Amino acid sequence: MIGTKGIVTAVNGNMVSVRFDGDVSMNEVGYVKVADKRLKSEVIRIRGEISQLQVFEITKGISIGDEVEFTGDMLSVELGPGLLGQVYDGLQNPLPQLAQAAGYFLERGVYLDALPVSNTWQFTPKVKPGDKVERADTLGTVPEGSFTHRIMVPFNLYGSYTVSWVKEAGTYNIRETIAELKDEKGNAVPVKLSFRWPVKRAIDCYEERLKPTEPMVTRVRLIDTFFPVARGGTYCIPGPFGAGKTVLQQITSRFADVDIVIVAACGERAGEVVETLKEFPELKDERTGRSLMERTIIICNTSSMPVAAREASVYTAVTLAEYYRQMGLNVLLLADSTSRWAQAMREMSGRLEEIPGEEAFPAYMESTIASFYERAGIVRLRDGSFGSVTIGGTVSPAGGNFEEPVTQATLKVVGAFHGLSRERSDARKFPAIHPLDSWSKYKGIIDSEKVAYAHGFMRRSSEVEQMMKVVGEEGTSIEDYIIFLKGDLIDAVYFQQNSFDEVDAAVKPERQKYVFAKLLFILGSKFTFADKNEARSWFNKLRQKFLDYNGSQWKSDRFDKLESEIESAVKSQSQGLDKTAEKIIY
Ligand SMILES: Nc1ncnc2c1ncn2[C@@H]1O[C@H](COP(=O)(O)OP(=O)(O)OP(=O)(O)O)[C@@H](O)[C@H]1O
Ligand SMILES: [Mg+2]
């Protein structure tokens, strides 16, 4: 099809108005021609014969009368083997290659193949001529890193097809036709190793969506035990500037129990992104012993890139996640930060002169955020296997005020909330997830009754602490003071976790359950002390031993020795369990 042509009639920041002649549809890609460059843009509004396009590049130099070519295609990504390990911009240009092609300062209007054509893949066919297939059915496989990458019937081939022929086992590149299908009318459809899919449309080639129930272990105690995330679920991490959002996401991307991690760095500072890019290839994946990068994809739009590309990067990331889910894999998508994406929406909405909502965000922001998180899920595929996409997004509310619209819109749709607190990060209590404000609707790795009991101590301890600020330590009863010390103990030895300690940085569920049981016993114990000083010094000693215990290798001699020291200290001080604890523990 020959695309529609248009002429620029107005330029407003990175939005251009274009008078067109022919057919244009929403979210269609158009190229604005400036000098010898073609700048990628997307149709975001159509009114009569005028359409508005957001330009994914710096719009300097565009003038009225410049020509625009519409492509007839939606903004889409290429799906096929070779995505893993890549670092893309929001438009799926491989950034390292882009830097090579265009020089150190990224040049606009340069678009590269998302998947290397020079790579060849060892293809093994899984169908034979005459087989009936539907979209997303597996035609064959190729190995990609440690995964079996399914070569599937392209997702846009609706209806039923018959395999005419399929290439025999061998090595092919992504541009070679590896099979030919015949549709119901007898038309031949060639299939390659890769195909395209529009990013704003959720991939829906599954039999059934299931309720997310199984925990996605992150090895962060506070998350897995207290505020769990489910496979196929959603969660958000709002936190003020510098409270540890990015560090928490980095830890999760290393240790979360998933097959593939996709990181969408959206509008973050360039320095931070460069750090991630340098660090990742050097990190080892403990499951495979190979570079972590082999199971990671990074989509990166720094704060210095045009804002429209932020939106593209979020959608590109979720589409790649859904693609790997179709292979029966568990994928985690981490978006940092969704606030910068919302800011891009606000900027665009302002240019379109739409009626603004709260804090000038567009009224549709809430539904746009909701439909992004709705793309998470655990699904049963046609072949009976399961795949999942879990989405975790950070939010950076100005001044750490969680009442602002982006945090509120996100809270309405996610299943878990890990609110970072300024107070805790200032006190260097990391991860700075607030143990009282945060919540989760998912089931964790430990029995919820036990968790609630421990959490209750935290709440009561915090109440006592508030009271002590008013009446002083003298005005507090010894019973209350012990509750305060118990809460302080869980905080120090369980909530806080040193991400720079080799052992404590990531704690497997087995160890979390084991240590939590020990802690529950201490919380439930009735202690008597002569006075507050004695109580304080006893708890201080216990805390120190517990921290050493946390830092020792699981089931090592040191671990066993510290454990028996802790146990005998508790035994000699405890007068037995309180009634509730007795019921819960036994
Ligand atoms: N889990 C942690 N353990 C130890 N230190 C941490 C941890 N999390 C954060 N920090 C410290 O806090 C600093 C800021 O963290 P980070 O960059 O993740 O914050 P942020 O919330 O992403 O900030 P911004 O809003 O600027 O993006 C880190 O450089 C590190 O020194
Ligand atoms: Mg950050």
Coordinates of C-alpha atoms and ligand atoms in Angstrom, one line a residue:
M1 CA 0.0 0.0 0.0
I2 CA 1.3 3.5 -0.8
G3 CA 1.1 5.5 2.3
T4 CA -0.8 8.7 2.8
K5 CA 1.1 12.0 2.5
G6 CA 0.8 15.1 4.5
I7 CA 2.2 18.6 5.1
V8 CA 3.2 20.1 8.5
T9 CA 0.9 23.0 9.4
A10 CA 2.1 23.8 12.9
V11 CA 4.9 22.8 15.3
N12 CA 4.5 22.9 19.1
G13 CA 7.4 21.4 21.0
N14 CA 7.6 17.8 20.0
M15 CA 4.0 17.8 18.6
V16 CA 3.4 18.6 15.0
S17 CA 0.0 19.2 13.2
V18 CA -0.2 17.7 9.8
R19 CA -2.8 18.2 7.1
F20 CA -3.2 14.9 5.3
D21 CA -4.7 13.6 2.1
G22 CA -6.1 10.1 2.3
D23 CA -6.5 7.7 5.2
V24 CA -4.7 8.0 8.5
S25 CA -5.4 6.1 11.7
M26 CA -4.7 6.6 15.4
N27 CA -1.3 5.4 16.6
E28 CA -0.1 5.1 13.0
V29 CA 3.5 5.8 12.4
G30 CA 4.5 8.8 10.2
Y31 CA 7.9 10.2 9.3
V32 CA 8.5 14.0 9.2
K33 CA 11.0 14.8 6.6
V34 CA 13.6 17.4 7.7
A35 CA 16.5 18.0 5.3
D36 CA 17.9 14.6 4.7
K37 CA 16.4 13.0 7.8
R38 CA 13.1 11.2 8.5
L39 CA 11.9 11.7 12.1
K40 CA 9.7 8.9 13.5
S41 CA 6.3 10.1 14.9
E42 CA 3.0 8.7 16.0
V43 CA -0.5 9.9 15.3
I44 CA -2.1 10.8 18.6
R45 CA -5.2 12.8 17.4
I46 CA -7.2 13.1 14.2
R47 CA -9.6 15.9 13.6
G48 CA -11.0 16.1 10.1
E49 CA -8.1 16.5 7.7
I50 CA -5.6 17.5 10.4
S51 CA -3.8 15.0 12.5
Q52 CA -1.5 15.6 15.5
L53 CA 1.7 13.6 15.7
Q54 CA 4.1 13.2 18.6
V55 CA 7.6 13.2 17.3
F56 CA 10.0 10.8 19.0
E57 CA 13.0 13.0 18.2
I58 CA 14.1 16.5 18.8
T59 CA 12.0 18.6 16.5
K60 CA 14.5 21.4 15.9
G61 CA 14.4 22.5 12.2
I62 CA 10.9 21.2 11.4
S63 CA 9.0 24.0 9.5
I64 CA 5.6 24.5 8.2
G65 CA 5.3 22.9 4.8
D66 CA 7.6 20.0 5.5
E67 CA 6.5 16.7 4.1
V68 CA 5.2 13.8 6.2
E69 CA 4.9 10.2 5.1
F70 CA 2.4 8.0 6.8
T71 CA 3.3 4.3 6.9
G72 CA -0.1 2.6 7.4
D73 CA 1.6 0.7 10.3
M74 CA 1.0 1.0 14.0
L75 CA 4.0 1.7 16.3
S76 CA 5.3 -1.8 16.6
V77 CA 8.3 -3.9 17.6
E78 CA 10.1 -6.8 16.0
L79 CA 9.7 -10.1 17.9
G80 CA 12.1 -12.9 17.4
P81 CA 15.3 -14.6 18.7
G82 CA 18.1 -12.2 19.7
L83 CA 16.1 -9.9 21.9
L84 CA 17.8 -11.1 25.1
G85 CA 20.8 -9.2 26.2
Q86 CA 19.9 -6.2 24.1
V87 CA 19.9 -2.6 25.2
Y88 CA 17.3 -0.7 23.2
D89 CA 15.9 2.8 23.2
G90 CA 12.1 3.2 23.3
L91 CA 11.8 2.6 19.6
Q92 CA 13.8 -0.6 19.8
N93 CA 17.0 0.7 18.2
P94 CA 19.9 -1.2 19.7
L95 CA 21.7 1.6 21.6
P96 CA 25.3 0.3 21.4
Q97 CA 25.0 -0.1 17.6
L98 CA 23.2 3.2 17.3
A99 CA 26.1 4.9 19.1
Q100 CA 28.5 3.2 16.7
A101 CA 26.5 4.2 13.6
A102 CA 25.8 7.7 14.7
G103 CA 28.8 8.6 16.8
Y104 CA 28.9 9.4 20.5
F105 CA 26.1 11.9 20.5
L106 CA 23.1 10.1 19.3
E107 CA 21.9 11.5 16.0
R108 CA 18.3 11.8 15.3
G109 CA 16.6 10.1 12.4
V110 CA 18.8 7.0 12.6
Y111 CA 16.9 3.8 12.9
L112 CA 18.5 0.4 13.0
D113 CA 17.4 -3.2 12.8
A114 CA 16.2 -4.4 16.2
L115 CA 17.5 -7.9 15.6
P116 CA 20.9 -8.6 14.0
V117 CA 20.4 -10.0 10.5
S118 CA 24.0 -11.4 10.6
N119 CA 23.1 -13.8 13.4
T120 CA 22.1 -17.3 12.5
W121 CA 19.9 -19.5 14.6
Q122 CA 19.8 -23.3 14.9
F123 CA 16.2 -24.1 13.9
T124 CA 14.5 -27.3 14.7
P125 CA 11.0 -27.8 13.1
K126 CA 8.1 -29.0 15.3
V127 CA 5.4 -29.2 12.6
K128 CA 5.1 -31.0 9.3
P129 CA 3.3 -30.3 6.0
G130 CA -0.4 -30.7 6.4
D131 CA -0.5 -29.8 10.1
K132 CA -3.2 -27.3 11.1
V133 CA -2.0 -24.3 13.1
E134 CA -3.3 -21.1 14.6
R135 CA -1.6 -17.9 15.7
A136 CA 1.0 -18.4 18.4
D137 CA 1.4 -22.1 17.8
T138 CA 4.9 -23.3 17.7
L139 CA 6.4 -24.1 14.3
G140 CA 9.8 -24.8 15.5
T141 CA 12.4 -23.8 18.1
V142 CA 15.8 -22.2 18.3
P143 CA 18.1 -22.1 21.3
E144 CA 18.5 -18.6 22.7
G145 CA 21.0 -18.4 25.6
S146 CA 19.7 -21.0 28.1
F147 CA 16.1 -20.8 26.8
T148 CA 14.2 -22.6 24.0
H149 CA 12.9 -19.8 21.9
R150 CA 9.6 -20.8 20.2
I151 CA 9.2 -19.8 16.6
M152 CA 5.5 -19.1 16.6
V153 CA 2.8 -18.4 14.0
P154 CA 2.8 -14.6 13.9
F155 CA 0.2 -13.3 16.4
N156 CA -1.6 -11.2 13.7
L157 CA -2.5 -14.3 11.6
Y158 CA -6.1 -14.8 12.8
G159 CA -8.0 -17.9 11.6
S160 CA -6.7 -21.3 10.9
Y161 CA -3.8 -22.3 8.6
T162 CA -2.3 -25.4 7.1
V163 CA 1.5 -25.9 7.0
S164 CA 2.5 -26.1 3.3
W165 CA 6.2 -26.7 4.0
V166 CA 8.7 -26.1 6.7
K167 CA 12.5 -25.9 6.5
E168 CA 14.4 -28.8 7.8
A169 CA 16.7 -28.5 10.8
G170 CA 19.5 -26.1 10.0
T171 CA 20.8 -22.6 10.6
Y172 CA 18.9 -19.6 9.3
N173 CA 18.8 -15.9 9.8
I174 CA 15.8 -13.8 10.8
R175 CA 15.0 -12.7 7.3
E176 CA 14.8 -16.2 5.8
T177 CA 11.5 -17.8 5.2
I178 CA 11.4 -21.0 7.4
A179 CA 7.8 -22.1 6.7
E180 CA 4.9 -21.4 4.4
L181 CA 1.3 -21.5 5.7
K182 CA -1.9 -21.7 3.6
D183 CA -4.9 -19.8 4.9
E184 CA -8.5 -21.0 4.5
K185 CA -8.8 -19.4 1.0
G186 CA -5.6 -21.0 -0.2
N187 CA -3.3 -18.0 0.0
A188 CA 0.3 -18.7 0.8
V189 CA 1.7 -16.9 3.9
P190 CA 5.5 -17.0 4.4
V191 CA 6.8 -17.1 8.0
K192 CA 10.2 -16.0 9.1
L193 CA 12.0 -16.3 12.5
S194 CA 10.7 -12.8 13.4
F195 CA 7.5 -10.8 13.0
R196 CA 6.1 -7.4 14.1
W197 CA 3.4 -6.6 16.7
P198 CA 1.9 -3.2 17.6
V199 CA 3.1 -2.2 21.1
K200 CA -0.2 -0.6 22.3
R201 CA -2.1 -3.8 21.7
A202 CA -1.8 -6.5 24.4
I203 CA -0.7 -9.9 23.1
D204 CA -3.7 -12.1 23.8
C205 CA -2.9 -15.5 22.4
Y206 CA -3.7 -17.6 25.4
E207 CA -6.5 -19.9 26.5
E208 CA -7.2 -18.5 29.9
R209 CA -6.0 -15.8 32.4
L210 CA -5.6 -17.1 35.9
K211 CA -5.6 -15.4 39.3
P212 CA -2.0 -14.8 40.4
T213 CA -1.5 -16.8 43.5
E214 CA 2.0 -18.2 43.6
P215 CA 4.6 -15.8 45.2
M216 CA 7.3 -14.4 43.0
V217 CA 10.2 -14.6 45.4
T218 CA 12.5 -11.6 45.4
R219 CA 14.8 -12.7 48.3
V220 CA 14.1 -9.4 50.0
R221 CA 12.7 -10.4 53.4
L222 CA 10.3 -7.4 53.8
I223 CA 8.8 -8.2 50.5
D224 CA 8.6 -12.0 50.5
T225 CA 7.5 -12.3 54.1
F226 CA 5.4 -9.2 54.7
F227 CA 4.4 -7.6 51.4
P228 CA 4.6 -10.3 48.8
V229 CA 4.4 -10.0 45.0
A230 CA 2.6 -12.8 43.0
R231 CA 3.8 -14.2 39.7
G232 CA 1.7 -12.4 37.2
G233 CA 0.8 -9.7 39.7
T234 CA 1.6 -6.0 39.9
Y235 CA 3.2 -3.8 42.5
C236 CA 4.4 -0.3 42.8
I237 CA 7.2 1.3 44.7
P238 CA 6.5 5.0 45.3
G239 CA 9.3 6.9 47.0
P240 CA 10.7 10.3 47.4
F241 CA 13.9 11.4 45.6
G242 CA 16.9 9.2 46.6
A243 CA 14.9 6.8 48.9
G244 CA 16.2 3.8 47.1
K245 CA 13.7 3.0 44.3
T246 CA 16.4 2.2 41.8
V247 CA 18.6 0.2 44.1
L248 CA 15.6 -1.9 45.1
Q249 CA 14.7 -2.6 41.5
Q250 CA 18.3 -3.5 40.7
I251 CA 18.3 -6.0 43.6
T252 CA 15.0 -7.5 42.4
S253 CA 16.3 -7.8 38.8
R254 CA 19.2 -9.8 40.0
F255 CA 17.5 -12.1 42.4
A256 CA 13.8 -12.4 41.6
D257 CA 12.7 -16.0 40.8
V258 CA 11.8 -15.5 37.2
D259 CA 13.3 -16.5 33.8
I260 CA 13.6 -13.1 32.2
V261 CA 13.9 -9.6 33.4
I262 CA 13.0 -6.5 31.3
V263 CA 14.1 -3.2 32.7
A264 CA 12.4 -0.1 31.3
A265 CA 14.6 2.9 32.5
C266 CA 12.2 5.7 31.7
G267 CA 13.3 9.2 32.1
E268 CA 15.9 8.5 34.7
R269 CA 19.2 10.4 34.9
A270 CA 21.7 9.3 32.2
G271 CA 24.4 8.7 34.8
E272 CA 22.3 6.2 36.6
V273 CA 21.4 4.4 33.4
V274 CA 25.1 4.2 32.3
E275 CA 25.8 2.6 35.7
T276 CA 23.2 -0.1 35.1
L277 CA 24.5 -0.7 31.7
K278 CA 28.1 -1.1 33.0
E279 CA 27.1 -3.2 36.0
F280 CA 24.7 -5.7 34.4
P281 CA 27.0 -7.6 32.0
E282 CA 29.4 -8.1 34.9
L283 CA 26.8 -9.6 37.3
K284 CA 26.6 -13.3 37.4
D285 CA 23.3 -15.2 37.2
E286 CA 23.6 -17.7 40.0
R287 CA 21.3 -20.1 38.3
T288 CA 23.3 -20.5 35.1
G289 CA 26.7 -19.1 36.2
R290 CA 26.6 -16.9 33.1
S291 CA 26.2 -13.2 32.7
L292 CA 22.9 -11.9 34.0
M293 CA 22.6 -9.9 30.8
E294 CA 21.9 -13.1 28.9
R295 CA 18.4 -13.1 30.4
T296 CA 17.8 -9.4 30.6
I297 CA 16.6 -6.8 28.2
I298 CA 17.1 -3.1 28.9
I299 CA 14.9 -0.4 27.4
C300 CA 16.4 2.9 28.1
N301 CA 15.2 6.4 27.8
T302 CA 17.1 8.9 29.9
S303 CA 15.9 12.2 31.0
S304 CA 17.9 13.8 28.2
M305 CA 15.9 12.1 25.4
P306 CA 12.7 13.5 24.1
V307 CA 9.7 12.8 26.3
A308 CA 7.5 11.1 23.7
A309 CA 10.0 8.3 23.6
R310 CA 9.3 7.5 27.3
E311 CA 5.8 6.3 26.4
A312 CA 7.2 4.2 23.6
S313 CA 9.7 2.6 25.9
V314 CA 7.1 1.6 28.4
Y315 CA 4.9 -0.1 25.7
T316 CA 7.9 -1.6 24.0
A317 CA 9.0 -3.2 27.3
V318 CA 5.6 -4.7 28.1
T319 CA 5.2 -6.1 24.6
L320 CA 8.6 -7.9 24.8
A321 CA 7.6 -9.3 28.1
E322 CA 4.3 -10.6 26.7
Y323 CA 6.2 -12.2 23.8
Y324 CA 8.4 -14.3 26.1
R325 CA 5.4 -15.2 28.2
Q326 CA 4.0 -16.9 25.1
M327 CA 7.0 -19.3 25.4
G328 CA 5.8 -20.5 28.8
L329 CA 8.3 -18.3 30.6
N330 CA 8.0 -16.1 33.7
V331 CA 8.9 -12.6 32.9
L332 CA 9.4 -9.6 35.3
L333 CA 9.1 -6.1 34.0
L334 CA 10.5 -3.3 36.0
A335 CA 9.6 0.2 35.0
D336 CA 11.6 3.1 36.6
S337 CA 10.0 5.6 36.8
T338 CA 6.3 5.7 35.7
S339 CA 6.1 9.2 37.0
R340 CA 8.3 10.4 34.2
W341 CA 6.1 8.7 31.7
A342 CA 3.0 10.4 33.3
Q343 CA 4.9 13.7 33.0
A344 CA 5.3 13.0 29.3
M345 CA 1.6 12.4 29.0
R346 CA 0.9 15.7 30.8
E347 CA 3.2 17.6 28.4
M348 CA 1.6 16.1 25.4
S349 CA -1.9 16.7 26.7
G350 CA -1.0 20.4 27.3
R351 CA 0.2 20.7 23.7
L352 CA -3.1 19.2 22.5
E353 CA -4.9 21.8 24.7
E354 CA -7.0 19.1 26.3
I355 CA -9.0 19.9 29.4
P356 CA -6.6 19.2 32.3
G357 CA -7.4 17.0 35.3
E358 CA -5.8 17.0 38.7
E359 CA -2.4 18.7 38.7
A360 CA -2.8 19.2 35.0
F361 CA -2.5 15.5 34.2
P362 CA -4.9 14.5 31.5
A363 CA -8.2 12.9 32.6
Y364 CA -7.3 9.6 30.8
M365 CA -4.0 9.2 32.7
E366 CA -5.7 6.9 35.2
S367 CA -7.1 4.6 32.6
T368 CA -3.8 4.6 30.6
I369 CA -1.9 3.6 33.8
A370 CA -4.5 1.0 34.5
S371 CA -4.3 -0.6 31.1
F372 CA -0.6 -0.8 31.3
Y373 CA -0.7 -2.7 34.6
E374 CA -3.5 -4.9 33.2
R375 CA -1.0 -6.3 30.8
A376 CA 0.5 -8.2 33.6
G377 CA -0.9 -11.7 34.3
I378 CA -0.4 -15.4 34.5
V379 CA -1.9 -17.3 31.6
R380 CA -2.5 -20.8 30.4
L381 CA -1.3 -21.2 26.8
R382 CA -2.9 -23.4 24.1
D383 CA -0.3 -26.1 24.7
G384 CA -1.2 -26.3 28.4
S385 CA 2.0 -24.6 29.6
F386 CA 1.9 -21.4 31.8
G387 CA 3.6 -18.1 31.4
S388 CA 3.5 -14.9 33.4
V389 CA 4.3 -11.2 33.2
T390 CA 4.8 -9.5 36.6
I391 CA 5.0 -5.7 36.5
G392 CA 6.7 -3.6 39.1
G393 CA 6.7 0.2 38.6
T394 CA 8.4 2.9 40.7
V395 CA 6.6 6.2 41.2
S396 CA 8.5 9.3 42.1
P397 CA 6.0 11.7 43.7
A398 CA 7.2 15.2 44.2
G399 CA 8.2 15.8 47.8
G400 CA 7.3 12.2 48.6
N401 CA 3.6 13.0 48.8
F402 CA 1.7 9.8 48.0
E403 CA -1.6 11.8 47.6
E404 CA -0.6 13.0 44.2
P405 CA -2.4 11.7 41.1
V406 CA 0.2 9.3 39.6
T407 CA 0.7 7.4 42.9
Q408 CA -3.1 7.4 43.5
A409 CA -3.9 6.2 40.0
T410 CA -1.3 3.4 40.4
L411 CA -2.5 2.3 43.9
K412 CA -6.0 1.7 42.4
V413 CA -4.7 -1.0 40.1
V414 CA -1.7 -2.8 41.7
G415 CA -1.8 -5.8 44.0
A416 CA 1.0 -4.7 46.3
F417 CA 2.3 -1.4 47.5
H418 CA 5.9 -0.9 48.7
G419 CA 5.9 2.7 49.9
L420 CA 9.4 4.0 50.5
S421 CA 9.8 6.3 53.4
R422 CA 12.0 9.4 53.6
E423 CA 12.4 8.9 57.3
R424 CA 13.7 5.4 56.9
S425 CA 16.1 6.2 54.1
D426 CA 17.4 9.2 56.0
A427 CA 18.1 6.8 58.9
R428 CA 19.8 4.5 56.4
K429 CA 17.3 1.8 57.1
F430 CA 17.3 -0.1 53.8
P431 CA 15.3 -1.2 52.0
A432 CA 13.3 1.8 53.0
I433 CA 9.9 0.1 52.5
H434 CA 7.6 1.5 55.2
P435 CA 6.5 -1.5 57.3
L436 CA 3.3 0.1 58.4
D437 CA 2.2 2.0 55.3
S438 CA 2.9 -0.8 52.8
W439 CA 0.4 -3.5 51.9
S440 CA -0.1 -6.5 49.7
K441 CA -3.1 -8.5 48.5
Y442 CA -1.1 -11.5 47.6
K443 CA -0.2 -14.6 49.6
G444 CA 3.4 -14.8 50.7
I445 CA 5.8 -17.6 51.6
I446 CA 4.8 -17.7 55.3
D447 CA 1.5 -18.4 56.9
S448 CA -0.5 -15.1 57.1
E449 CA -1.5 -15.5 60.7
K450 CA 2.1 -15.7 61.8
V451 CA 3.0 -12.7 59.7
A452 CA 0.1 -10.7 61.1
Y453 CA 1.2 -11.5 64.6
A454 CA 4.7 -10.2 63.9
H455 CA 3.3 -7.2 62.1
G456 CA 1.2 -6.4 65.1
F457 CA 4.3 -6.0 67.2
M458 CA 5.7 -3.5 64.7
R459 CA 2.5 -1.5 65.0
R460 CA 2.4 -1.6 68.8
S461 CA 6.1 -0.9 69.0
S462 CA 5.7 2.2 66.8
E463 CA 2.8 3.4 69.0
V464 CA 4.9 3.0 72.1
E465 CA 7.7 4.9 70.4
Q466 CA 5.4 7.8 69.5
M467 CA 4.1 7.8 73.1
M468 CA 7.7 7.8 74.4
K469 CA 8.4 10.9 72.4
V470 CA 5.8 12.7 74.4
V471 CA 6.1 11.2 77.9
G472 CA 9.7 10.2 77.8
E473 CA 11.2 6.8 78.7
E474 CA 10.5 7.3 82.4
G475 CA 6.8 7.7 81.8
T476 CA 6.6 4.4 79.9
S477 CA 5.9 1.1 81.6
I478 CA 8.4 -1.7 81.4
E479 CA 5.8 -3.9 79.5
D480 CA 5.4 -1.2 76.9
Y481 CA 9.1 -0.7 76.8
I482 CA 9.7 -4.4 76.0
I483 CA 7.1 -4.2 73.2
F484 CA 9.1 -1.3 71.8
L485 CA 12.4 -3.3 72.0
K486 CA 10.8 -6.3 70.3
G487 CA 9.6 -4.1 67.4
D488 CA 13.0 -2.5 67.2
L489 CA 14.5 -6.0 67.0
I490 CA 12.3 -7.1 64.0
D491 CA 13.1 -3.9 62.3
A492 CA 16.8 -4.3 62.7
V493 CA 17.2 -7.9 62.0
Y494 CA 14.4 -8.7 59.6
F495 CA 13.1 -5.6 57.8
Q496 CA 16.4 -4.1 57.2
Q497 CA 18.7 -6.0 54.8
N498 CA 22.1 -4.9 53.7
S499 CA 22.2 -5.1 50.0
F500 CA 25.9 -4.7 50.0
D501 CA 26.5 -7.8 52.2
E502 CA 27.3 -10.9 50.3
V503 CA 25.1 -13.2 52.4
D504 CA 22.4 -10.8 53.6
A505 CA 21.7 -9.1 50.3
A506 CA 19.5 -12.0 49.1
V507 CA 17.8 -14.5 51.4
K508 CA 16.2 -17.6 50.0
P509 CA 12.6 -18.5 51.1
E510 CA 13.9 -21.5 53.0
R511 CA 16.1 -19.3 55.2
Q512 CA 13.4 -16.6 55.6
K513 CA 11.0 -19.2 56.9
Y514 CA 13.6 -20.6 59.3
V515 CA 14.8 -17.3 60.7
F516 CA 11.2 -15.9 60.9
A517 CA 10.3 -18.9 63.1
K518 CA 13.1 -18.1 65.5
L519 CA 12.1 -14.4 65.6
L520 CA 8.4 -15.3 66.2
F521 CA 9.5 -17.3 69.2
I522 CA 11.3 -14.2 70.6
L523 CA 8.4 -11.9 69.9
G524 CA 6.0 -14.3 71.6
S525 CA 8.2 -14.8 74.7
K526 CA 7.3 -13.3 78.0
F527 CA 10.4 -11.6 79.4
T528 CA 11.0 -10.1 82.8
F529 CA 13.8 -7.6 83.5
A530 CA 14.8 -5.8 86.6
D531 CA 14.6 -2.4 84.8
K532 CA 14.7 -0.8 81.4
N533 CA 18.4 -0.6 81.3
E534 CA 18.7 -4.3 81.7
A535 CA 16.1 -4.9 79.1
R536 CA 17.8 -2.5 76.6
S537 CA 21.2 -4.0 77.1
W538 CA 19.9 -7.6 76.8
F539 CA 18.1 -6.7 73.5
N540 CA 21.1 -4.9 72.2
K541 CA 23.3 -8.0 72.7
L542 CA 20.6 -10.2 71.1
R543 CA 20.3 -7.8 68.1
Q544 CA 24.1 -7.9 67.5
K545 CA 24.2 -11.7 67.6
F546 CA 21.2 -11.9 65.2
L547 CA 22.9 -9.5 62.8
D548 CA 26.0 -11.7 62.8
Y549 CA 23.7 -14.7 62.3
N550 CA 22.1 -13.0 59.3
G551 CA 25.6 -12.4 57.8
S552 CA 26.8 -16.0 58.2
Q553 CA 26.5 -18.6 55.5
W554 CA 23.3 -20.7 55.7
K555 CA 23.9 -23.8 57.9
S556 CA 27.6 -23.1 58.2
D557 CA 29.4 -23.8 61.5
R558 CA 29.2 -20.2 62.4
F559 CA 25.5 -20.1 61.6
D560 CA 24.9 -23.0 63.9
K561 CA 27.0 -21.6 66.7
L562 CA 25.3 -18.2 66.6
E563 CA 22.0 -19.9 66.5
S564 CA 22.6 -21.9 69.7
E565 CA 23.9 -18.8 71.4
I566 CA 20.8 -16.9 70.5
E567 CA 18.6 -19.8 71.6
S568 CA 20.2 -20.2 75.0
A569 CA 20.1 -16.4 75.6
V570 CA 16.4 -16.5 74.9
K571 CA 15.7 -19.6 76.9
S572 CA 17.4 -18.3 80.0
Q573 CA 15.4 -15.0 79.9
S574 CA 12.0 -16.2 78.7
Q575 CA 9.2 -17.2 81.0
G576 CA 7.4 -19.0 78.3
L577 CA 5.2 -18.0 75.4
D578 CA 2.2 -15.7 75.6
K579 CA -1.2 -17.4 74.8
T580 CA -1.6 -16.0 71.3
A581 CA 1.9 -16.9 70.3
E582 CA 1.4 -20.4 71.7
K583 CA -1.6 -20.9 69.5
I584 CA 0.0 -19.5 66.4
I585 CA 3.4 -21.2 66.7
Y586 CA 2.1 -24.7 67.6
Ligands
LIG1 N1 19.0 -1.4 49.8 C1 19.9 -0.4 50.0 N2 21.0 -0.7 50.7 C2 22.0 0.2 50.9 N3 21.9 1.4 50.4 C3 20.9 1.8 49.7 C4 19.8 0.9 49.4 N4 18.9 1.5 48.7 C5 19.4 2.8 48.5 N5 20.6 3.0 49.1 C6 21.3 4.2 49.1 O1 20.5 5.3 48.7 C7 21.0 5.9 47.5 C8 19.8 6.4 46.6 O2 19.1 5.3 46.1 P1 18.4 5.2 44.7 O3 19.2 5.8 43.6 O4 17.9 3.9 44.5 O5 17.2 6.2 45.0 P2 16.0 6.6 44.0 O6 14.7 6.5 44.9 O7 16.0 5.8 42.8 O8 16.3 8.1 43.7 P3 15.7 9.0 42.5 O9 14.4 9.5 43.0 O10 16.7 10.1 42.5 O11 15.6 8.2 41.3 C9 21.9 4.9 46.9 O12 22.9 5.5 46.1 C10 22.4 4.1 48.1 O13 23.5 4.8 48.6
MG2 MG 16.0 6.2 40.8

